[in-house]
Short mmCIF file of C-alpha atoms in Angstrom, two decimals:
data_model
loop_
_atom_site.label_atom_id
_atom_site.label_comp_id
_atom_site.label_asym_id
_atom_site.label_seq_id
_atom_site.Cartn_x
_atom_site.Cartn_y
_atom_site.Cartn_z
CA MET O 65 26.53 90.94 136.82
CA SER O 66 29.93 92.66 136.30
CA GLU O 67 32.17 93.18 132.87
CA ARG O 68 33.89 91.39 134.37
CA ALA O 69 32.00 88.34 134.27
CA VAL O 70 30.80 88.85 131.35
CA ASN O 71 34.00 88.89 129.53
CA ALA O 72 35.52 86.11 131.63
CA PRO O 73 33.60 82.82 128.52
CA ALA O 74 34.58 85.78 125.75
CA ALA O 75 38.88 84.90 127.69
CA TRP O 76 37.99 81.33 127.83
CA GLN O 77 36.58 81.01 124.58
CA ARG O 78 39.38 82.73 122.65
CA LEU O 79 42.62 80.48 125.20
CA LEU O 80 40.37 77.59 123.94
CA ASP O 81 40.71 78.79 120.25
CA ARG O 82 44.06 79.46 120.09
CA LEU O 83 45.14 76.13 121.96
CA CYS O 84 42.90 74.24 119.27
CA ALA O 85 44.98 75.91 116.62
CA LEU O 86 48.32 75.50 118.35
CA SER O 87 47.87 71.62 118.92
CA PRO O 88 48.12 70.19 115.55
CA GLY O 89 51.95 71.51 115.28
CA VAL O 90 52.75 71.37 118.67
CA ALA O 91 51.88 67.27 118.84
CA LEU O 92 53.66 67.01 115.31
CA ALA O 93 56.93 68.72 116.75
CA GLY O 94 56.50 66.66 119.95
CA VAL O 95 56.58 63.30 118.19
CA LEU O 96 59.49 64.05 115.90
CA ALA O 97 61.04 65.00 119.19
CA MET O 98 60.63 62.07 121.10
CA ALA O 99 61.98 60.01 117.62
CA ALA O 100 65.09 61.28 117.76
CA THR O 101 65.13 61.06 121.20
CA LEU O 102 63.78 56.87 121.18
CA VAL O 103 67.14 57.03 117.80
CA SER O 104 69.61 58.55 119.70
CA VAL O 105 68.98 56.29 122.98
CA LEU O 106 69.26 52.92 121.69
CA HIS O 107 72.39 54.06 118.39
CA GLY O 108 73.64 57.09 119.83
CA GLY O 109 74.10 60.20 118.42
CA PRO O 110 73.47 63.78 118.34
CA GLN O 111 69.52 64.27 120.04
CA LEU O 112 69.60 67.56 118.24
CA LEU O 113 71.22 66.69 114.74
CA TYR O 114 68.27 63.76 114.68
CA ALA O 115 65.33 66.22 115.86
CA LEU O 116 66.07 68.50 112.58
CA PHE O 117 66.78 65.91 109.44
CA PHE O 118 63.41 64.67 111.59
CA GLY O 119 61.99 67.96 110.89
CA ILE O 120 63.36 68.63 107.63
CA ALA O 121 61.37 65.22 105.85
CA PHE O 122 57.94 66.71 106.95
CA HIS O 123 59.58 70.43 105.48
CA TYR O 124 56.04 70.28 103.30
CA LEU O 125 54.15 70.35 106.66
CA SER O 126 55.11 73.96 107.35
CA HIS O 127 52.61 75.47 104.76
CA GLU O 128 49.35 73.64 105.70
CA PRO O 129 47.39 76.24 107.38
CA ARG O 130 46.09 73.12 110.55
CA THR O 131 49.72 72.87 111.24
CA ARG O 132 52.10 75.91 110.49
CA PRO O 133 50.52 77.59 114.01
CA GLY O 134 52.01 75.27 116.85
CA ILE O 135 55.10 74.45 114.55
CA GLU O 136 55.65 78.39 114.80
CA PHE O 137 54.65 78.79 118.68
CA CYS O 138 57.59 75.47 118.79
CA ALA O 139 60.04 77.29 116.62
CA ARG O 140 59.46 80.80 118.97
CA THR O 141 58.61 80.36 122.30
CA VAL O 142 58.94 76.82 123.55
CA LEU O 143 62.45 77.10 122.27
CA ARG O 144 62.98 79.79 124.73
CA LEU O 145 61.43 78.40 127.53
CA GLY O 146 64.25 75.68 126.71
CA VAL O 147 66.73 77.94 126.65
CA GLY O 148 65.35 79.64 130.70
CA LEU O 149 65.25 76.54 131.71
CA LEU O 150 69.18 75.36 130.97
CA GLY O 151 69.83 77.82 134.54
CA ALA O 152 68.38 74.68 136.52
CA ARG O 153 71.70 73.04 135.86
CA ILE O 154 73.62 75.84 137.06
CA THR O 155 74.77 77.45 141.29
CA ALA O 156 76.84 80.07 141.56
CA MET O 157 79.15 77.50 143.96
CA GLN O 158 79.48 75.18 140.91
CA ILE O 159 81.33 78.50 139.25
CA ALA O 160 83.12 80.13 142.34
CA GLY O 161 84.51 76.72 142.71
CA LEU O 162 86.51 77.00 139.33
CA GLY O 163 88.78 79.22 140.54
CA TRP O 164 90.36 83.02 139.20
CA SER O 165 92.64 81.61 136.51
CA THR O 166 90.01 78.80 135.10
CA ALA O 167 87.38 81.40 135.17
CA LEU O 168 90.00 84.30 133.48
CA ILE O 169 90.30 81.45 130.75
CA VAL O 170 87.18 80.71 130.00
CA VAL O 171 85.74 84.20 129.89
CA ALA O 172 89.14 85.00 127.15
CA ALA O 173 87.99 82.61 125.59
CA VAL O 174 84.70 82.96 125.21
CA ALA O 175 85.24 86.34 124.34
CA SER O 176 87.61 86.19 121.80
CA THR O 177 86.32 83.26 119.73
CA ILE O 178 83.34 85.92 119.21
CA PHE O 179 85.34 88.44 118.06
CA VAL O 180 86.77 85.99 115.67
CA GLY O 181 83.89 85.02 114.38
CA HIS O 182 82.48 89.17 113.82
CA ALA O 183 86.40 90.06 112.51
CA LEU O 184 86.41 86.67 110.43
CA GLY O 185 83.09 86.23 108.60
CA ARG O 186 82.94 89.99 107.67
CA ARG O 187 86.00 89.02 105.52
CA LEU O 188 84.40 86.08 104.34
CA GLY O 189 81.63 88.05 103.23
CA LEU O 190 78.84 87.40 105.79
CA THR O 191 77.46 89.64 107.74
CA ARG O 192 78.17 91.13 111.15
CA SER O 193 74.81 89.15 112.66
CA GLN O 194 76.11 85.74 111.30
CA GLY O 195 79.96 86.62 112.24
CA ILE O 196 78.20 86.88 115.58
CA LEU O 197 75.56 84.09 115.59
CA CYS O 198 78.92 81.37 114.62
CA GLY O 199 80.51 83.24 117.00
CA GLY O 200 78.64 82.52 119.60
CA ALA O 201 77.70 79.35 119.14
CA VAL O 202 81.41 77.16 119.34
CA ALA O 203 81.97 80.08 122.20
CA ILE O 204 79.47 78.99 124.60
CA CYS O 205 77.10 75.90 124.25
CA GLY O 206 76.88 74.88 120.69
CA ALA O 207 73.09 74.82 119.05
CA SER O 208 71.16 76.01 122.13
CA ALA O 209 73.40 79.65 121.99
CA ALA O 210 72.89 79.08 118.24
CA LEU O 211 69.62 79.46 119.19
CA ALA O 212 69.02 81.19 122.15
CA ILE O 213 71.10 84.23 120.61
CA SER O 214 69.09 84.04 116.59
CA ALA O 215 66.13 84.89 118.81
CA VAL O 216 67.51 88.25 119.55
CA LEU O 217 69.40 89.38 115.79
CA PRO O 218 67.56 91.23 113.55
CA ARG O 219 65.29 89.44 111.11
CA GLU O 220 67.27 88.95 108.15
CA LYS O 221 66.06 86.85 104.85
CA ASP O 222 67.39 83.73 105.40
CA GLY O 223 67.78 83.88 108.78
CA GLU O 224 66.67 81.06 109.66
CA ARG O 225 68.01 78.45 106.92
CA PHE O 226 71.82 79.53 108.28
CA THR O 227 70.63 79.35 112.17
CA LEU O 228 70.22 75.46 110.81
CA PHE O 229 73.07 75.43 109.35
CA THR O 230 74.71 76.29 112.09
CA VAL O 231 73.42 74.23 114.42
CA VAL O 232 74.36 71.01 111.86
CA ALA O 233 77.90 71.74 111.86
CA VAL O 234 78.42 73.19 114.82
CA THR O 235 76.90 69.69 115.98
CA ALA O 236 79.20 67.92 113.79
CA LEU O 237 81.95 70.12 114.97
CA SER O 238 81.33 69.15 118.20
CA THR O 239 80.94 65.75 117.90
CA LEU O 240 84.31 65.38 116.04
CA ALA O 241 86.34 67.18 118.88
CA MET O 242 84.77 65.11 121.63
CA VAL O 243 86.14 62.00 119.71
CA VAL O 244 89.64 63.98 119.65
CA TYR O 245 90.19 66.06 122.49
CA PRO O 246 90.26 62.83 124.61
CA LEU O 247 93.43 62.32 122.06
CA ILE O 248 95.08 64.71 122.72
CA ALA O 249 94.83 65.46 126.37
CA ARG O 250 95.62 61.72 126.61
CA LEU O 251 98.92 62.90 124.07
CA LEU O 252 100.06 65.26 126.27
CA ASP O 253 99.54 64.25 129.59
CA LEU O 254 97.47 66.39 131.34
CA THR O 255 96.61 65.39 134.51
CA PRO O 256 92.41 65.41 135.33
CA GLN O 257 91.96 69.17 136.27
CA GLN O 258 94.45 70.47 133.42
CA ALA O 259 92.51 67.48 130.90
CA GLY O 260 88.82 68.98 132.09
CA LEU O 261 89.72 72.44 131.48
CA PHE O 262 90.56 71.41 128.36
CA LEU O 263 87.67 69.70 127.23
CA GLY O 264 85.00 71.78 129.56
CA GLY O 265 86.31 74.66 127.76
CA THR O 266 86.51 73.94 123.74
CA ILE O 267 83.73 71.16 123.32
CA HIS O 268 80.71 72.87 122.00
CA ASP O 269 77.27 71.00 122.73
CA VAL O 270 76.75 69.68 126.57
CA ALA O 271 76.72 66.33 125.70
CA GLN O 272 79.76 66.18 123.67
CA VAL O 273 81.77 67.36 126.66
CA VAL O 274 80.84 64.50 129.58
CA GLY O 275 81.09 61.92 126.62
CA ALA O 276 84.55 63.11 126.31
CA GLY O 277 85.08 64.31 130.07
CA TYR O 278 84.45 61.44 131.69
CA THR O 279 86.22 59.27 128.93
CA LEU O 280 89.62 60.34 130.88
CA GLY O 281 87.95 59.34 134.40
CA THR O 282 85.38 60.57 137.11
CA GLU O 283 87.83 63.29 138.45
CA ALA O 284 87.93 65.07 134.23
CA GLY O 285 84.70 64.54 133.64
CA ASP O 286 83.21 66.24 136.35
CA TYR O 287 85.52 69.18 135.82
CA ALA O 288 84.35 69.51 132.37
CA THR O 289 80.77 69.38 133.19
CA ILE O 290 82.06 71.80 135.57
CA VAL O 291 83.81 74.02 133.82
CA LYS O 292 81.74 74.19 130.84
CA LEU O 293 78.74 75.15 132.53
CA PHE O 294 80.27 77.64 133.84
CA ARG O 295 80.81 78.94 129.80
CA VAL O 296 76.23 78.17 129.52
CA ALA O 297 76.27 80.45 132.67
CA MET O 298 78.04 83.15 129.98
CA LEU O 299 75.22 82.97 126.99
CA ALA O 300 72.54 85.24 129.74
CA VAL O 301 75.76 88.27 129.47
CA VAL O 302 76.15 87.43 125.79
CA VAL O 303 72.46 87.34 124.94
CA VAL O 304 72.05 90.70 126.97
CA ALA O 305 74.90 92.52 124.82
CA VAL O 306 73.90 91.09 121.40
CA SER O 307 69.91 92.34 122.16
CA ALA O 308 71.84 95.85 123.02
CA ALA O 309 74.38 96.13 119.90
CA PHE O 310 71.41 95.35 117.85
CA LYS O 311 68.48 97.21 119.47
CA ALA O 312 68.50 99.80 116.29
CA ARG O 313 68.81 97.00 113.36
CA ARG O 314 66.13 94.81 114.50
CA ASP O 315 63.60 98.19 115.35
CA GLU O 316 64.93 98.80 111.37
CA ALA O 317 64.41 95.09 109.94
CA ALA O 318 61.26 95.54 111.43
CA ALA O 319 60.14 98.52 109.80
CA ALA O 320 61.45 97.31 106.17
CA GLN O 321 59.42 94.19 106.58
CA GLY O 322 56.21 96.54 107.56
CA HIS O 323 55.57 95.16 110.82
CA ALA O 324 55.21 97.76 113.91
CA VAL O 325 57.63 98.65 115.50
CA THR O 326 56.87 97.26 118.97
CA LYS O 327 59.40 98.50 122.01
CA GLN O 328 61.17 95.87 123.07
CA ALA O 329 62.85 94.39 126.67
CA LEU O 330 66.36 94.92 126.42
CA VAL O 331 66.22 91.39 128.34
CA PRO O 332 64.23 89.08 127.16
CA TRP O 333 61.91 87.09 128.85
CA PHE O 334 63.98 83.79 129.21
CA LEU O 335 66.90 85.16 129.92
CA TRP O 336 64.90 86.22 133.03
CA LEU O 337 63.93 83.00 133.96
CA PHE O 338 67.23 81.73 133.28
CA VAL O 339 68.74 83.34 135.51
CA ALA O 340 66.09 83.14 138.10
CA MET O 341 66.65 79.55 138.15
CA VAL O 342 70.20 80.26 138.46
CA VAL O 343 69.92 81.94 141.40
CA VAL O 344 66.75 79.63 143.19
CA ASN O 345 69.49 76.47 142.29
CA SER O 346 72.22 78.44 143.78
CA ALA O 347 69.53 78.75 146.79
CA GLY O 348 69.11 75.23 147.17
CA VAL O 349 65.38 75.12 146.52
CA ILE O 350 65.62 72.80 143.69
CA GLY O 351 66.09 69.74 144.67
CA ALA O 352 67.91 66.37 143.02
CA PRO O 353 65.34 64.87 141.21
CA LEU O 354 63.07 68.30 140.04
CA GLN O 355 66.48 69.46 139.27
CA ALA O 356 66.65 66.68 136.83
CA ALA O 357 63.24 67.16 135.65
CA LEU O 358 63.57 70.47 134.43
CA GLY O 359 66.74 69.52 133.21
CA ASP O 360 64.63 66.76 130.68
CA VAL O 361 61.87 69.52 130.35
CA SER O 362 65.09 71.72 128.98
CA ARG O 363 66.56 69.14 126.42
CA GLY O 364 62.85 68.35 125.47
CA CYS O 365 61.32 71.82 124.75
CA LEU O 366 65.25 72.45 123.02
CA VAL O 367 64.54 69.00 120.86
CA ALA O 368 60.55 70.11 119.68
CA ALA O 369 61.42 73.35 118.78
CA ILE O 370 64.81 71.70 116.42
CA ALA O 371 62.48 69.70 114.42
CA ALA O 372 59.90 73.05 114.46
CA LEU O 373 62.83 74.24 112.77
CA GLY O 374 63.72 71.62 110.76
CA MET O 375 60.21 71.21 109.66
CA LYS O 376 60.65 75.16 108.58
CA THR O 377 63.58 74.60 105.80
CA SER O 378 64.58 71.95 103.56
CA PHE O 379 67.60 70.52 103.04
CA MET O 380 68.44 72.58 99.43
CA GLN O 381 68.12 75.60 101.95
CA LEU O 382 70.27 74.23 103.94
CA ALA O 383 72.94 73.59 101.15
CA ARG O 384 72.48 77.59 99.81
CA ALA O 385 74.44 78.55 102.69
CA GLY O 386 77.36 77.19 101.10
CA TRP O 387 80.96 76.63 102.36
CA ARG O 388 81.23 80.44 104.44
CA PRO O 389 79.47 79.44 107.19
CA LEU O 390 81.81 76.03 107.60
CA LEU O 391 85.00 77.60 107.12
CA LEU O 392 84.05 79.77 109.92
CA LEU O 393 83.07 78.24 112.39
CA ALA O 394 86.24 75.40 111.77
CA ALA O 395 87.97 78.34 112.42
CA GLU O 396 86.72 78.84 115.22
CA THR O 397 86.36 75.64 116.57
CA LEU O 398 90.42 75.23 116.24
CA TRP O 399 90.71 79.07 117.79
CA MET O 400 88.96 78.38 121.05
CA ALA O 401 90.89 74.73 121.51
CA ALA O 402 94.21 76.08 120.66
CA LEU O 403 93.76 79.48 122.78
CA VAL O 404 92.82 77.02 125.70
CA LEU O 405 95.35 74.50 125.53
CA GLY O 406 98.18 77.16 124.75
CA ALA O 407 96.96 79.68 128.51
CA LEU O 408 97.36 75.09 130.00
CA LEU O 409 100.55 74.28 129.33
CA LEU O 410 101.62 77.92 129.97
CA ARG O 411 100.45 77.66 133.77
CA ARG O 412 102.35 74.42 134.27
#
């Protein structure tokens, strides 16, 4: 009997043991994700925020030996899978259809908002990682971007708590923008395309962009969604840049915490998945039903990951983040809105 045949049962047994260890925590995160989705569907409101609050309510279970491995798995691996599958919503044709002037406005808004986050964050006494995290969350796609960027930042003492505070604050600001920005578009008498650029280029979360855009009509809603997806597509570039910029810091942090310093890929596996999804979707291989299914799976993974992250923190821990991150996120939001709106008015 070959050595491979002898080792096969042992490998299957290790896999089974691993699945058994993960299943209680994964099942718990899944139940909380479904509860958050149900509340969001029945009563409206941000699904990710509900998942976070439900998770925090079960904070004590993150210390239980039976549930902790699955919670950690959802907070890291399931999170990355959800980010990678976001690429199934984007095609190269959508991006190309925006035109150069629109693309340049969006790129300038994203890049400058991240720079403002870094510069103003240092002035407010936040770390470099925290400033970049806030800037990326506002500039790209809210909670999803915050989770993706945090995955490649160095591990800090209060890193997970700060990430969760960012998710809460950026979701609240995005919801506020969903209500206020359409009123601004009407007040300034923007055309449907201009309104779509304003909404898609400034509101943080995809769901809120859709909600705000279609209140102004189908044309404005469609254009706002495409502009927003272009911002989501920039997530891959930003995460690679952040990963490269903080590589030395990640190694130092790992060494300081007593972990072995392992060579990490510059481009994380979930970004390769993101790019692959964009390429395959652009080639027309993914049909509409499969595209919708992958989008649902991506959203489900992110909701479960948020619930798991919530279980790893508490309201007291969130409160310790203080007023500085909230001020930074609000300033970045106002900066991005003023920049895009100013560029639109100059183009008239």
